[in-house]
Coordinates of C-alpha atoms in Angstrom, one line a residue:
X1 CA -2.3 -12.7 -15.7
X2 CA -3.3 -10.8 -12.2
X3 CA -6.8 -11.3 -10.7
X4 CA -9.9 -9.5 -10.3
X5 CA -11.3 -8.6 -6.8
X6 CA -14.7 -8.3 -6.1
X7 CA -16.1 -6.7 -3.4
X8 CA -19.7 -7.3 -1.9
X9 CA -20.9 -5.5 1.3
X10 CA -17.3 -5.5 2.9
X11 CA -17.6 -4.1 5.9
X12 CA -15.1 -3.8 9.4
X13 CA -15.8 -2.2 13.2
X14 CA -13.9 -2.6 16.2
X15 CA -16.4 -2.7 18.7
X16 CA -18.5 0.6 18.5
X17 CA -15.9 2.3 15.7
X18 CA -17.3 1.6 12.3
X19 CA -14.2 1.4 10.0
X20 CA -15.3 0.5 6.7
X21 CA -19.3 -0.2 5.7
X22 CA -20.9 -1.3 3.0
X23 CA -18.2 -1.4 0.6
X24 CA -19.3 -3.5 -2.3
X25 CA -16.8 -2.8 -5.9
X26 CA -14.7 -4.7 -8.7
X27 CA -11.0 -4.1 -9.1
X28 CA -10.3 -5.1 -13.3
X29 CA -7.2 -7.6 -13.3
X30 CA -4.2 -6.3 -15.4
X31 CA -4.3 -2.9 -13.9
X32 CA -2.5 -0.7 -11.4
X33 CA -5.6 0.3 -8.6
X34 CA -4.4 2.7 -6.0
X35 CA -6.6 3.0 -2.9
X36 CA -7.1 6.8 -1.3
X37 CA -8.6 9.0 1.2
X38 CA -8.1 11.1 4.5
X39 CA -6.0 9.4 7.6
X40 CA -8.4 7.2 9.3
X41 CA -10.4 6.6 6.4
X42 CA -10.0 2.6 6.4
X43 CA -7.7 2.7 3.8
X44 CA -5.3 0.1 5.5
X45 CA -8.1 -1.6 6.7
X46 CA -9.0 -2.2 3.1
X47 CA -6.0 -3.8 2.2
X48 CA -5.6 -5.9 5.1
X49 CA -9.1 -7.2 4.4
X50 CA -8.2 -8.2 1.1
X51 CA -4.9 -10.2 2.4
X52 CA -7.4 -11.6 4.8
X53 CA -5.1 -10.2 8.0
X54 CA -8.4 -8.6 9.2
X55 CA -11.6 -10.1 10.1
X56 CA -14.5 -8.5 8.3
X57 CA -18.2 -8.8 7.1
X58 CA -19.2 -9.3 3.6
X59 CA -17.0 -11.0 1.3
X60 CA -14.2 -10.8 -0.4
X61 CA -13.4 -12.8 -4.3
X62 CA -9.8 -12.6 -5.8
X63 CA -10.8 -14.0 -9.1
X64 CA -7.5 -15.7 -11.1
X65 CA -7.9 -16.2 -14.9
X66 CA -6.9 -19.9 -14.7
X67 CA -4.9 -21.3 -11.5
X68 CA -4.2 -19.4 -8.7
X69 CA -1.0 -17.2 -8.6
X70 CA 1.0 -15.9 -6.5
X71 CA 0.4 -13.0 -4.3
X72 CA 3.3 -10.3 -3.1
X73 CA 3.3 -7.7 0.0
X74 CA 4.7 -4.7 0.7
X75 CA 4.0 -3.3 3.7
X76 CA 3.7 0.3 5.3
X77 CA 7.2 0.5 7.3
X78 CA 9.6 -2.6 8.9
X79 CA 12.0 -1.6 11.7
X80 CA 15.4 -3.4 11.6
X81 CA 17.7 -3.3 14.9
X82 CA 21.2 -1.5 13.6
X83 CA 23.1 -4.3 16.0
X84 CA 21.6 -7.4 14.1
X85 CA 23.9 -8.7 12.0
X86 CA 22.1 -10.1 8.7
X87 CA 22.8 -8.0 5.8
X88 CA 20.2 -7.2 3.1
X89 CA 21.4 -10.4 1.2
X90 CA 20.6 -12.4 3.8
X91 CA 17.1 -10.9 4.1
X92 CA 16.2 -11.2 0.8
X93 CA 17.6 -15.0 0.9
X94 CA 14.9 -15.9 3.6
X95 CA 11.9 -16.8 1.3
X96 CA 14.5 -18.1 -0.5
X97 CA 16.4 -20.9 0.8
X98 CA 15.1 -23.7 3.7
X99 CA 18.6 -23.6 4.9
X100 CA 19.3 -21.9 8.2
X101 CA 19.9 -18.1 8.0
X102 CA 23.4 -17.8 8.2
X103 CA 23.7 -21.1 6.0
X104 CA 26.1 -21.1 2.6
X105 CA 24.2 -19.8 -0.1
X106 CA 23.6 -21.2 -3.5
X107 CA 25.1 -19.2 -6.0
X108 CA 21.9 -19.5 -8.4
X109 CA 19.5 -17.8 -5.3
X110 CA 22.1 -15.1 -4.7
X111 CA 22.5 -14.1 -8.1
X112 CA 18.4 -13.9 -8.5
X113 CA 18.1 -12.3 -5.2
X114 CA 20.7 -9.7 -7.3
X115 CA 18.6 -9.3 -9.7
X116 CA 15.7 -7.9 -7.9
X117 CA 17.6 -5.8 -5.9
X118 CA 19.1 -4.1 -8.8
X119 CA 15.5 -3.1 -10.2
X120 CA 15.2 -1.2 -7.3
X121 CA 18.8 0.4 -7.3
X122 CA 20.1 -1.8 -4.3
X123 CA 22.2 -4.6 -5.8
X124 CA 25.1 -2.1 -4.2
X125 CA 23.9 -2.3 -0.8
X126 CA 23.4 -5.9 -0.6
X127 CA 26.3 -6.5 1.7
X128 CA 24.7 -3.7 3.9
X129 CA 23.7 -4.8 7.6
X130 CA 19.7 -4.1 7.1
X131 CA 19.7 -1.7 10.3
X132 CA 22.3 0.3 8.8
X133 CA 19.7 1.5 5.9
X134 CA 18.0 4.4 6.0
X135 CA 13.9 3.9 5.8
X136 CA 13.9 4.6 2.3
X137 CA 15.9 2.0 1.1
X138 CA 14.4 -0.5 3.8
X139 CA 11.5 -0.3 1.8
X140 CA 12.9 -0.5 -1.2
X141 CA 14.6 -4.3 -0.2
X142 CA 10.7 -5.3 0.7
X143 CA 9.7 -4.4 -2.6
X144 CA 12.5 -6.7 -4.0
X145 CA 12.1 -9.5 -1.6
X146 CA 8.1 -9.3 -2.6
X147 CA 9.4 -9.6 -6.3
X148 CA 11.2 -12.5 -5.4
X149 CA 7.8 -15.1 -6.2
X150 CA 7.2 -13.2 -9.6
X151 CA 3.8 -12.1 -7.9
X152 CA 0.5 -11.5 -9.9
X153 CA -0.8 -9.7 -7.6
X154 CA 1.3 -7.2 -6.0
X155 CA 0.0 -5.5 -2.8
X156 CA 1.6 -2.5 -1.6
X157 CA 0.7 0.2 1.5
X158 CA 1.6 3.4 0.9
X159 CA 5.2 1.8 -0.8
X160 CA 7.3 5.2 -1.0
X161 CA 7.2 5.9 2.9
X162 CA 10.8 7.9 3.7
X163 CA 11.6 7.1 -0.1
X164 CA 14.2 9.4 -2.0
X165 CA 13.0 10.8 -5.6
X166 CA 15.3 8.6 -6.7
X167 CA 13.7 5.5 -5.4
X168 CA 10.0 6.9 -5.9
X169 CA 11.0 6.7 -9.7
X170 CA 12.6 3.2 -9.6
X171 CA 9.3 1.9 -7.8
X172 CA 6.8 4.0 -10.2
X173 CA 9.3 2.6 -13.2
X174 CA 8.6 -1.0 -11.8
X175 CA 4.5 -0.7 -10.9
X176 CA 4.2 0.3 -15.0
X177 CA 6.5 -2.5 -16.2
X178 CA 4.1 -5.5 -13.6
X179 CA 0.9 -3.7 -15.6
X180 CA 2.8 -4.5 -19.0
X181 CA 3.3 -7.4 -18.0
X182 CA -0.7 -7.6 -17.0
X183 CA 0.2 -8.5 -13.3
X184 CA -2.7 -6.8 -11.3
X185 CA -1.1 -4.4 -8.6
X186 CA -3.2 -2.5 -5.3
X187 CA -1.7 0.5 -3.4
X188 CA -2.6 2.7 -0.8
X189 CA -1.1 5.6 -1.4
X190 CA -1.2 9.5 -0.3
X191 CA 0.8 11.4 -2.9
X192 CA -1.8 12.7 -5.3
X193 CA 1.1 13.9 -7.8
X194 CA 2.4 10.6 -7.6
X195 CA -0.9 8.8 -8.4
X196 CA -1.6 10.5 -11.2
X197 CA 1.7 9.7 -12.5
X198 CA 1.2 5.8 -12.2
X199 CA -2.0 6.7 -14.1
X200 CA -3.9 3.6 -12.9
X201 CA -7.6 3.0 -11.4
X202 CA -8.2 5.4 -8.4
X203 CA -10.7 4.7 -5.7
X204 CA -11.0 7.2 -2.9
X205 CA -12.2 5.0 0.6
X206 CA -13.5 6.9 3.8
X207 CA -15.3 4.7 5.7
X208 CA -17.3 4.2 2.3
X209 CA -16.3 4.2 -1.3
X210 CA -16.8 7.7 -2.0
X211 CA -15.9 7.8 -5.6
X212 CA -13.7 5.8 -8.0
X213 CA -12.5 5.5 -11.8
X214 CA -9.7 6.9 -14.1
X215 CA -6.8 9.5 -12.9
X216 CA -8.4 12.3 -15.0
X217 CA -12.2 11.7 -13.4
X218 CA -11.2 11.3 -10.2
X219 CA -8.1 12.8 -9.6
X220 CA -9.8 16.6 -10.5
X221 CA -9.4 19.9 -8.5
X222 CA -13.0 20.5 -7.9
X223 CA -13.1 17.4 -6.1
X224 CA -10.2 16.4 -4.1
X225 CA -10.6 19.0 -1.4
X226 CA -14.0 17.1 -0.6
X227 CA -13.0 13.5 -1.4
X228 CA -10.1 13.9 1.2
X229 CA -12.4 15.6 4.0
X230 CA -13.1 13.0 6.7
X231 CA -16.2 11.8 7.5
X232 CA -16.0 12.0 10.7
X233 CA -14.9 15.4 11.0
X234 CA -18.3 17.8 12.4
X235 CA -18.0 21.5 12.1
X236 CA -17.7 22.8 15.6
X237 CA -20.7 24.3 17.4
X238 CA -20.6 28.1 17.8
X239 CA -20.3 29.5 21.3
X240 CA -21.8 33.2 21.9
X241 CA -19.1 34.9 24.1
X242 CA -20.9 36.2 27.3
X243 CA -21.6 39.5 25.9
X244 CA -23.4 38.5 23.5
X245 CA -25.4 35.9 25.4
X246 CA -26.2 39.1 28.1
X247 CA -27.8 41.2 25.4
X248 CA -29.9 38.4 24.5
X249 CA -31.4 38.3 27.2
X250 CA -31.4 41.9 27.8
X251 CA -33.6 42.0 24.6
X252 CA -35.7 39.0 25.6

């Protein structure tokens, strides 16, 4: 069973810049909870906070039903030099095994490591050198190695970055099998077609937690144009042309 995280008075700034305030929430365990708002809105900042990567203020509580699981991470983007020469086997492998990289593998690790790679339509590619992948199907190897610990809580920003159709559907497959399987699973993501496709627990961050609940109360066309509006943005002050300004005082 995934965990509950609560959320009380989480807040983040970087010197004068106030990224996230007063953010204080549950997120049920057993559920898919995607994480949205406008660039710059602390969605990231969120997440990182949660993984503890970030200092913040406040505090943070990932509640387990019974011993503590395991936690798995996707992130945003990895870069992989085309010249290096381990192949996507031997990335997946390095959680794995404590033997040195280029060390014989056990057959019993590979075949596992196969396993995951084929849920997300890469079990072909394993003999790939990692830099010879296009973004895409980078990500889709992190998602596999971050499957690797059976997570129970699966952690995932923005996940479908440079992704295919084909592997946005073997990833959105995947999210609703872990919720089956009541494993409690946290995305940023942007795609609001997308999001309303995994169906899960939306909660729209910027700066604040502007709004938050089911797909069809959230996700709504009345609102999105103003939950996605950042709060920073001021409208800009009108400036009278000279003309104008002339006849003013003319009247005056």
């Amino acid at each position: 069973m995934g965990p509950s995280i609560r959320l009380n008075n989480v807040g983040l700034k970087y010197g004068d810049n106030v990224i996230l305030q007063g953010i204080t929430h549950q997120l049920q365990a057993g559920q898919c909870h995607v994480i949205m708002g406008p660039n710059g809105g602390g969605k990231t900042s969120l997440l990182r906070s949660i993984l503890g990567l970030t200092p913040f203020s406040g505090d943070i509580q990932i509640d387990w039903a019974e011993q503590k699981g395991t936690i798995g991470y996707v992130p945003q983007k990895a870069t992989f030099e085309s010249s290096l020469p381990f192949t996507v086997m031997d990335f997946i492998l390095l959680n794995q095994s404590r033997n040195p990289l280029f060390w014989r593998k056990r057959k019993k690790e590979q075949d596992y490591a196969l396993v995951q790679l084929d849920r997300v339509g890469m079990a072909s590619r394993a003999d790939r050198r990692m830099g010879q992948l296009s973004g895409g199907e980078q990500q889709r190897v992190l998602f596999a190695q971050a499957l690797l610990d059976s997570p129970d809580l699966l952690v995932l920003d923005e996940p479908t970055t440079g992704m295919d159709e084909q592997g946005v559907r073997y990833l959105e497959g995947l999210i609703h099998e872990l919720v089956q399987e009541n494993k409690t699973i946290l995305a940023v993501h942007h795609d609001v077609s997308a999001v309303r496709r995994l169906n899960g627990q939306v909660h729209v961050v910027n700066r604040h937690l502007v709004d938050s609940g089911s797909v069809s109360e959230v996700l709504v066309p009345e609102k999105i144009e103003r939950l996605f509006n950042h709060y920073s943005i001021q409208p800009a002050p009108r400036v009278e042309p000279e003309s104008v300004k002339e006849n003013q005082k003319d009247v005056a």
